Amino acid sequence: MAGPDGEAVLGAPAFLTDSDSHPGYDPARFLVMDDIPEEDVAAEPGGAAALARLRGRLRTLESRPSVVSGSPGRMGGVSYAGTLSPRERADALGLATDALERQAEAASAELVCWVYFIEDADATVDTVLRERGYTRVSVGADCHLPITWDSFDGYLRGFSAKRRWSIQREVRGFAEAGVTVERHGAEALGPELAGLELQWRRKYGRKADLEATVADYRELREHVGDAMTVFVARRQGRALGFVTFIEDGPVWWARFPGFDYSAGSDIYLYFNLLFYHPIQVAISEGISSISYSMGSYETKCSRGCAPRHLLAYVRTAGDAGLAADLEVADRIQHRRFDRIARAHTHRGRG
């Protein structure tokens, strides 16, 4: 959005999506929330019926376009000019919403969604969109790890004796296997690491193409290369895995990894590469937190993360049934992540 003198006052990514789009951009898939454990659904009165109705409704929309603002893994999708007052922010967002809804009407889009907002991070979005008839629903969580320790031993002391022993065994096994971790910038991203990323993508059923992935790396180097940290695990010169982080001041945002799945589970590559080594570096550099994005919630929280809800705002004006089912889904998600947090945030549990 531009101001009266042409200056940028608000920016947000927005896409016209359909069933061929990345699943993280397609409401017919990210609103299904089919990873919710049955125990959490059963604990919510009417939960199973509400999710069945919601999923049935979404199946009918699979072939229809949607308009989506937000990008998976890029939390806080609205940027505001620093000079705007709270009222001006709300006005600018209202105009942006008008524009998005006009685009949806022109494209015969069935759903309009704003998505991947960390809960309580943007009060303007929450107020403006809900007043306009959007329903708020948790579609997952960002696994957030505050770095509050002055040493790795301090990190370990937050776990039960059983979990500490397990982590120490994993660190020791990694070292004894002759694996080392190198730190690089974005220049490390090339065909070698792209091959590892493709293994990771294929494991989760995602489309993978080496040439396109390497081209994506070139764009990353051009646009955000200065903010990237890449940790690469090697054994005898061979890359076994990598993980990327975007640095935003004192915060690291984990992005995409890659793994050689033939390396074997006995070297504990995942935990050392994604958690133990980056945590030690983060402590030494005064990083305040690391965000590990969505998915693998139990695993990430077992290593110290806490879940922060990621919200979608779905236009439901005039559709009370859809709004009601989304509200039930939101309660189920809150129940789910409250349970996970309780299981992993109390000292003495492991």
CSV table of C-alpha atoms in Angstrom, one decimal:
chain,number,residue,atom,x,y,z
A,1,MET,CA,0.0,0.0,0.0
A,2,ALA,CA,1.3,3.5,-0.9
A,3,GLY,CA,0.7,6.7,1.1
A,4,PRO,CA,-0.4,10.1,-0.4
A,5,ASP,CA,3.1,10.8,-1.6
A,6,GLY,CA,3.8,7.4,-3.0
A,7,GLU,CA,5.7,6.2,0.0
A,8,ALA,CA,5.2,2.5,1.1
A,9,VAL,CA,3.1,2.3,4.2
A,10,LEU,CA,2.2,-1.4,4.3
A,11,GLY,CA,3.4,-4.6,2.6
A,12,ALA,CA,2.1,-8.1,2.7
A,13,PRO,CA,2.7,-11.2,0.5
A,14,ALA,CA,-0.5,-12.3,-1.3
A,15,PHE,CA,-1.2,-15.1,-3.7
A,16,LEU,CA,-3.9,-16.6,-5.9
A,17,THR,CA,-3.6,-20.3,-5.1
A,18,ASP,CA,-5.2,-23.6,-6.1
A,19,SER,CA,-4.7,-27.3,-5.7
A,20,ASP,CA,-1.4,-27.1,-7.6
A,21,SER,CA,0.1,-24.7,-5.2
A,22,HIS,CA,2.4,-25.6,-2.3
A,23,PRO,CA,0.2,-27.1,0.5
A,24,GLY,CA,1.2,-24.3,2.8
A,25,TYR,CA,-0.5,-21.8,0.6
A,26,ASP,CA,-3.7,-23.8,-0.1
A,27,PRO,CA,-6.5,-23.4,2.4
A,28,ALA,CA,-8.1,-26.6,1.3
A,29,ARG,CA,-5.1,-28.3,2.7
A,30,PHE,CA,-3.7,-26.2,5.6
A,31,LEU,CA,-7.1,-25.8,7.2
A,32,VAL,CA,-7.7,-29.6,7.1
A,33,MET,CA,-5.3,-29.9,10.1
A,34,ASP,CA,-5.1,-33.7,9.7
A,35,ASP,CA,-2.1,-34.0,12.0
A,36,ILE,CA,-4.2,-33.4,15.1
A,37,PRO,CA,-4.0,-36.4,17.4
A,38,GLU,CA,-7.3,-38.3,18.0
A,39,GLU,CA,-7.0,-37.8,21.8
A,40,ASP,CA,-7.3,-34.0,21.4
A,41,VAL,CA,-10.2,-34.3,19.0
A,42,ALA,CA,-12.1,-36.7,21.3
A,43,ALA,CA,-11.5,-34.4,24.4
A,44,GLU,CA,-13.5,-31.5,22.7
A,45,PRO,CA,-17.3,-31.9,22.8
A,46,GLY,CA,-18.5,-32.0,19.2
A,47,GLY,CA,-14.9,-32.0,18.0
A,48,ALA,CA,-15.0,-35.0,15.7
A,49,ALA,CA,-18.2,-33.9,14.0
A,50,ALA,CA,-17.0,-30.3,13.5
A,51,LEU,CA,-13.7,-31.5,12.0
A,52,ALA,CA,-15.6,-33.9,9.7
A,53,ARG,CA,-17.8,-31.1,8.5
A,54,LEU,CA,-14.9,-28.8,8.0
A,55,ARG,CA,-12.9,-31.3,6.1
A,56,GLY,CA,-15.9,-32.3,3.9
A,57,ARG,CA,-16.4,-28.6,3.1
A,58,LEU,CA,-12.7,-28.2,2.2
A,59,ARG,CA,-12.8,-31.2,-0.1
A,60,THR,CA,-15.5,-29.5,-2.2
A,61,LEU,CA,-13.2,-26.5,-2.6
A,62,GLU,CA,-10.1,-28.4,-3.8
A,63,SER,CA,-10.6,-27.3,-7.4
A,64,ARG,CA,-11.5,-23.7,-6.6
A,65,PRO,CA,-8.9,-20.8,-6.3
A,66,SER,CA,-8.3,-19.0,-3.1
A,67,VAL,CA,-6.6,-15.8,-2.2
A,68,VAL,CA,-4.1,-16.1,0.6
A,69,SER,CA,-1.9,-13.5,2.3
A,70,GLY,CA,1.0,-15.0,4.2
A,71,SER,CA,3.8,-17.5,3.5
A,72,PRO,CA,4.6,-20.7,5.4
A,73,GLY,CA,7.7,-20.3,7.6
A,74,ARG,CA,7.6,-16.5,7.3
A,75,MET,CA,5.7,-15.4,10.4
A,76,GLY,CA,4.2,-11.9,10.8
A,77,GLY,CA,3.2,-11.4,7.2
A,78,VAL,CA,2.3,-7.7,7.4
A,79,SER,CA,5.0,-5.0,7.5
A,80,TYR,CA,4.1,-1.4,8.4
A,81,ALA,CA,5.9,1.9,7.9
A,82,GLY,CA,7.5,2.8,11.2
A,83,THR,CA,5.9,6.3,11.1
A,84,LEU,CA,2.3,5.0,11.2
A,85,SER,CA,0.1,5.5,14.3
A,86,PRO,CA,-2.1,2.6,15.5
A,87,ARG,CA,-5.1,4.2,13.8
A,88,GLU,CA,-3.2,4.6,10.5
A,89,ARG,CA,-2.0,1.0,10.7
A,90,ALA,CA,-5.6,-0.1,11.0
A,91,ASP,CA,-6.7,2.1,8.1
A,92,ALA,CA,-4.0,0.9,5.9
A,93,LEU,CA,-4.7,-2.8,6.7
A,94,GLY,CA,-8.4,-2.1,6.0
A,95,LEU,CA,-7.6,-0.8,2.5
A,96,ALA,CA,-5.3,-3.8,1.9
A,97,THR,CA,-8.0,-6.1,2.9
A,98,ASP,CA,-10.4,-4.4,0.5
A,99,ALA,CA,-8.0,-4.9,-2.3
A,100,LEU,CA,-7.5,-8.5,-1.5
A,101,GLU,CA,-11.2,-9.2,-1.4
A,102,ARG,CA,-11.7,-7.4,-4.7
A,103,GLN,CA,-9.0,-9.7,-6.2
A,104,ALA,CA,-10.8,-12.7,-4.7
A,105,GLU,CA,-14.1,-11.6,-6.3
A,106,ALA,CA,-12.5,-11.1,-9.7
A,107,ALA,CA,-10.9,-14.5,-9.5
A,108,SER,CA,-14.1,-16.3,-8.2
A,109,ALA,CA,-12.1,-17.4,-5.2
A,110,GLU,CA,-14.0,-19.2,-2.6
A,111,LEU,CA,-11.8,-18.5,0.4
A,112,VAL,CA,-9.8,-15.5,1.5
A,113,CYS,CA,-7.3,-16.1,4.2
A,114,TRP,CA,-4.6,-14.3,6.1
A,115,VAL,CA,-2.3,-16.9,7.6
A,116,TYR,CA,0.8,-17.7,9.7
A,117,PHE,CA,0.6,-15.0,12.3
A,118,ILE,CA,2.1,-15.7,15.7
A,119,GLU,CA,-0.6,-15.4,18.3
A,120,ASP,CA,-0.7,-12.0,20.0
A,121,ALA,CA,2.1,-10.6,17.7
A,122,ASP,CA,0.0,-8.2,15.6
A,123,ALA,CA,-3.0,-6.7,17.4
A,124,THR,CA,-3.9,-4.7,14.3
A,125,VAL,CA,-4.4,-7.7,12.2
A,126,ASP,CA,-6.4,-9.4,14.9
A,127,THR,CA,-8.8,-6.5,15.5
A,128,VAL,CA,-9.2,-5.4,11.9
A,129,LEU,CA,-9.9,-8.8,10.4
A,130,ARG,CA,-12.2,-10.1,13.1
A,131,GLU,CA,-14.2,-6.9,12.9
A,132,ARG,CA,-14.6,-7.5,9.1
A,133,GLY,CA,-16.0,-11.0,9.6
A,134,TYR,CA,-12.9,-13.2,9.6
A,135,THR,CA,-12.7,-16.2,12.0
A,136,ARG,CA,-9.4,-16.8,13.8
A,137,VAL,CA,-8.1,-20.4,14.0
A,138,SER,CA,-4.8,-22.0,15.0
A,139,VAL,CA,-3.4,-24.0,12.1
A,140,GLY,CA,-0.2,-25.1,13.9
A,141,ALA,CA,2.6,-23.7,16.1
A,142,ASP,CA,6.0,-22.2,15.8
A,143,CYS,CA,8.3,-24.1,18.1
A,144,HIS,CA,10.1,-21.4,19.9
A,145,LEU,CA,13.3,-21.8,22.0
A,146,PRO,CA,14.3,-18.9,24.2
A,147,ILE,CA,18.1,-18.9,24.8
A,148,THR,CA,18.2,-18.1,28.5
A,149,TRP,CA,21.4,-20.0,29.5
A,150,ASP,CA,25.0,-18.9,29.7
A,151,SER,CA,26.4,-22.4,28.8
A,152,PHE,CA,25.3,-25.7,27.2
A,153,ASP,CA,25.4,-27.2,30.7
A,154,GLY,CA,22.8,-24.6,31.7
A,155,TYR,CA,20.6,-25.8,28.8
A,156,LEU,CA,21.0,-29.4,30.0
A,157,ARG,CA,20.1,-28.6,33.6
A,158,GLY,CA,16.6,-27.7,32.4
A,159,PHE,CA,15.9,-31.4,31.7
A,160,SER,CA,15.3,-34.4,33.9
A,161,ALA,CA,18.3,-36.7,34.6
A,162,LYS,CA,16.9,-39.2,32.1
A,163,ARG,CA,16.7,-36.6,29.3
A,164,ARG,CA,20.1,-35.1,30.2
A,165,TRP,CA,21.7,-38.6,29.9
A,166,SER,CA,20.0,-39.1,26.5
A,167,ILE,CA,21.2,-35.7,25.1
A,168,GLN,CA,24.8,-36.3,26.4
A,169,ARG,CA,24.7,-39.8,24.7
A,170,GLU,CA,23.6,-38.2,21.4
A,171,VAL,CA,26.3,-35.5,21.5
A,172,ARG,CA,28.9,-38.2,22.3
A,173,GLY,CA,27.7,-40.6,19.6
A,174,PHE,CA,27.8,-37.8,17.0
A,175,ALA,CA,31.4,-36.9,17.9
A,176,GLU,CA,32.6,-40.5,18.1
A,177,ALA,CA,31.1,-41.1,14.6
A,178,GLY,CA,33.6,-38.6,13.3
A,179,VAL,CA,31.0,-36.0,12.3
A,180,THR,CA,31.8,-32.3,12.5
A,181,VAL,CA,29.7,-29.2,11.9
A,182,GLU,CA,30.9,-26.3,9.9
A,183,ARG,CA,29.4,-22.8,9.9
A,184,HIS,CA,29.0,-21.0,6.6
A,185,GLY,CA,27.0,-18.2,5.0
A,186,ALA,CA,24.7,-18.4,2.0
A,187,GLU,CA,27.7,-19.2,-0.3
A,188,ALA,CA,27.5,-22.8,0.9
A,189,LEU,CA,24.2,-23.3,-0.8
A,190,GLY,CA,24.8,-25.2,-4.0
A,191,PRO,CA,24.2,-28.5,-5.8
A,192,GLU,CA,25.7,-30.6,-3.0
A,193,LEU,CA,23.4,-29.3,-0.4
A,194,ALA,CA,20.5,-29.1,-2.8
A,195,GLY,CA,20.8,-32.9,-3.2
A,196,LEU,CA,20.3,-33.3,0.5
A,197,GLU,CA,17.3,-30.9,0.6
A,198,LEU,CA,15.7,-33.0,-2.2
A,199,GLN,CA,16.0,-36.1,0.0
A,200,TRP,CA,14.2,-34.3,2.8
A,201,ARG,CA,11.5,-33.0,0.5
A,202,ARG,CA,10.9,-36.4,-1.1
A,203,LYS,CA,10.6,-38.0,2.4
A,204,TYR,CA,7.6,-35.8,3.0
A,205,GLY,CA,6.1,-36.2,-0.4
A,206,ARG,CA,7.0,-32.7,-1.7
A,207,LYS,CA,8.0,-32.0,-5.3
A,208,ALA,CA,11.7,-31.8,-5.8
A,209,ASP,CA,13.9,-30.6,-8.7
A,210,LEU,CA,17.6,-30.0,-8.4
A,211,GLU,CA,17.9,-27.3,-11.0
A,212,ALA,CA,15.0,-25.3,-9.5
A,213,THR,CA,16.3,-25.7,-6.0
A,214,VAL,CA,19.8,-24.4,-7.0
A,215,ALA,CA,18.0,-21.5,-8.7
A,216,ASP,CA,16.2,-20.8,-5.5
A,217,TYR,CA,19.5,-20.7,-3.7
A,218,ARG,CA,20.8,-18.1,-6.1
A,219,GLU,CA,17.8,-15.9,-5.2
A,220,LEU,CA,18.3,-16.4,-1.5
A,221,ARG,CA,22.0,-15.3,-1.8
A,222,GLU,CA,21.0,-12.3,-3.8
A,223,HIS,CA,18.2,-11.1,-1.5
A,224,VAL,CA,18.9,-12.3,2.1
A,225,GLY,CA,22.4,-13.8,1.8
A,226,ASP,CA,23.8,-11.4,4.4
A,227,ALA,CA,21.3,-12.7,7.0
A,228,MET,CA,21.8,-16.4,6.4
A,229,THR,CA,23.7,-18.9,8.5
A,230,VAL,CA,24.2,-22.4,7.2
A,231,PHE,CA,25.4,-25.3,9.4
A,232,VAL,CA,26.8,-28.2,7.5
A,233,ALA,CA,27.5,-31.6,9.0
A,234,ARG,CA,30.4,-33.6,7.4
A,235,ARG,CA,32.2,-36.8,7.8
A,236,GLN,CA,35.4,-37.4,6.0
A,237,GLY,CA,34.6,-34.4,3.7
A,238,ARG,CA,31.1,-35.7,2.8
A,239,ALA,CA,28.1,-33.6,3.6
A,240,LEU,CA,25.6,-35.6,5.6
A,241,GLY,CA,23.1,-32.8,6.4
A,242,PHE,CA,22.6,-29.0,6.7
A,243,VAL,CA,20.2,-26.5,8.2
A,244,THR,CA,19.7,-22.9,7.4
A,245,PHE,CA,18.8,-20.0,9.7
A,246,ILE,CA,17.7,-16.4,8.9
A,247,GLU,CA,19.2,-14.0,11.4
A,248,ASP,CA,16.9,-11.1,12.5
A,249,GLY,CA,18.8,-9.2,15.0
A,250,PRO,CA,19.1,-11.4,18.1
A,251,VAL,CA,16.6,-14.0,16.7
A,252,TRP,CA,17.3,-16.9,14.5
A,253,TRP,CA,14.6,-18.4,12.3
A,254,ALA,CA,15.2,-22.0,11.2
A,255,ARG,CA,14.4,-22.4,7.6
A,256,PHE,CA,15.0,-25.5,5.4
A,257,PRO,CA,17.3,-28.4,6.1
A,258,GLY,CA,18.6,-31.4,4.1
A,259,PHE,CA,19.7,-34.9,5.1
A,260,ASP,CA,21.5,-37.9,3.8
A,261,TYR,CA,19.1,-40.5,5.1
A,262,SER,CA,21.6,-43.3,4.3
A,263,ALA,CA,23.9,-42.0,7.1
A,264,GLY,CA,22.1,-44.0,9.7
A,265,SER,CA,20.3,-43.1,12.9
A,266,ASP,CA,23.1,-44.1,15.3
A,267,ILE,CA,25.0,-40.8,14.7
A,268,TYR,CA,22.0,-38.6,15.9
A,269,LEU,CA,22.4,-36.2,13.0
A,270,TYR,CA,19.0,-34.5,13.4
A,271,PHE,CA,19.4,-33.5,17.0
A,272,ASN,CA,23.0,-32.4,16.8
A,273,LEU,CA,22.7,-30.5,13.6
A,274,LEU,CA,19.4,-28.8,14.3
A,275,PHE,CA,19.6,-28.3,18.1
A,276,TYR,CA,22.8,-29.0,20.1
A,277,HIS,CA,25.4,-27.3,17.8
A,278,PRO,CA,23.3,-24.2,16.9
A,279,ILE,CA,22.3,-23.8,20.6
A,280,GLN,CA,25.9,-23.7,21.6
A,281,VAL,CA,26.7,-21.2,19.0
A,282,ALA,CA,23.7,-19.1,19.9
A,283,ILE,CA,24.7,-19.0,23.5
A,284,SER,CA,28.2,-17.9,22.7
A,285,GLU,CA,26.9,-15.1,20.4
A,286,GLY,CA,24.1,-13.7,22.6
A,287,ILE,CA,21.2,-14.9,20.5
A,288,SER,CA,17.9,-14.4,22.4
A,289,SER,CA,15.8,-17.1,20.7
A,290,ILE,CA,15.6,-19.7,17.9
A,291,SER,CA,12.3,-20.4,16.2
A,292,TYR,CA,12.0,-23.9,14.7
A,293,SER,CA,8.8,-23.4,12.7
A,294,MET,CA,6.0,-25.9,12.4
A,295,GLY,CA,5.8,-29.7,12.6
A,296,SER,CA,7.5,-32.4,14.7
A,297,TYR,CA,6.0,-30.7,17.8
A,298,GLU,CA,6.7,-33.4,20.4
A,299,THR,CA,10.2,-33.9,19.2
A,300,LYS,CA,11.1,-30.2,19.2
A,301,CYS,CA,9.4,-29.6,22.5
A,302,SER,CA,11.3,-32.5,24.0
A,303,ARG,CA,14.5,-30.5,23.3
A,304,GLY,CA,13.3,-27.3,25.0
A,305,CYS,CA,11.0,-25.6,22.6
A,306,ALA,CA,7.6,-24.1,23.5
A,307,PRO,CA,4.7,-24.0,21.0
A,308,ARG,CA,3.4,-20.6,19.9
A,309,HIS,CA,0.1,-20.7,18.0
A,310,LEU,CA,0.2,-19.8,14.3
A,311,LEU,CA,-3.1,-18.3,13.3
A,312,ALA,CA,-5.2,-18.1,10.1
A,313,TYR,CA,-7.9,-15.6,9.7
A,314,VAL,CA,-10.6,-17.0,7.3
A,315,ARG,CA,-13.3,-14.8,5.8
A,316,THR,CA,-16.5,-16.4,7.1
A,317,ALA,CA,-18.9,-13.4,6.9
A,318,GLY,CA,-22.3,-14.8,6.1
A,319,ASP,CA,-21.2,-18.4,6.7
A,320,ALA,CA,-22.1,-19.1,10.3
A,321,GLY,CA,-21.5,-22.9,9.9
A,322,LEU,CA,-18.0,-22.5,8.7
A,323,ALA,CA,-17.2,-20.0,11.4
A,324,ALA,CA,-18.6,-22.3,14.1
A,325,ASP,CA,-16.5,-25.3,12.9
A,326,LEU,CA,-13.4,-23.2,12.7
A,327,GLU,CA,-13.9,-22.1,16.3
A,328,VAL,CA,-14.2,-25.7,17.4
A,329,ALA,CA,-11.0,-26.5,15.5
A,330,ASP,CA,-9.3,-23.6,17.2
A,331,ARG,CA,-10.2,-25.0,20.6
A,332,ILE,CA,-8.9,-28.4,19.7
A,333,GLN,CA,-5.6,-26.9,18.6
A,334,HIS,CA,-5.3,-24.9,21.8
A,335,ARG,CA,-6.0,-28.1,23.8
A,336,ARG,CA,-3.4,-30.0,21.8
A,337,PHE,CA,-0.6,-27.5,22.2
A,338,ASP,CA,-1.4,-26.9,25.9
A,339,ARG,CA,-1.0,-30.6,26.4
A,340,ILE,CA,2.3,-30.7,24.6
A,341,ALA,CA,3.6,-27.7,26.5
A,342,ARG,CA,2.7,-29.2,29.8
A,343,ALA,CA,4.4,-32.5,28.9
A,344,HIS,CA,7.7,-30.8,28.2
A,345,THR,CA,8.1,-27.6,30.1
A,346,HIS,CA,8.2,-28.8,33.7
A,347,ARG,CA,11.5,-29.6,35.1
A,348,GLY,CA,11.8,-33.1,36.2
A,349,ARG,CA,10.0,-34.5,33.2
A,350,GLY,CA,11.9,-36.1,30.3
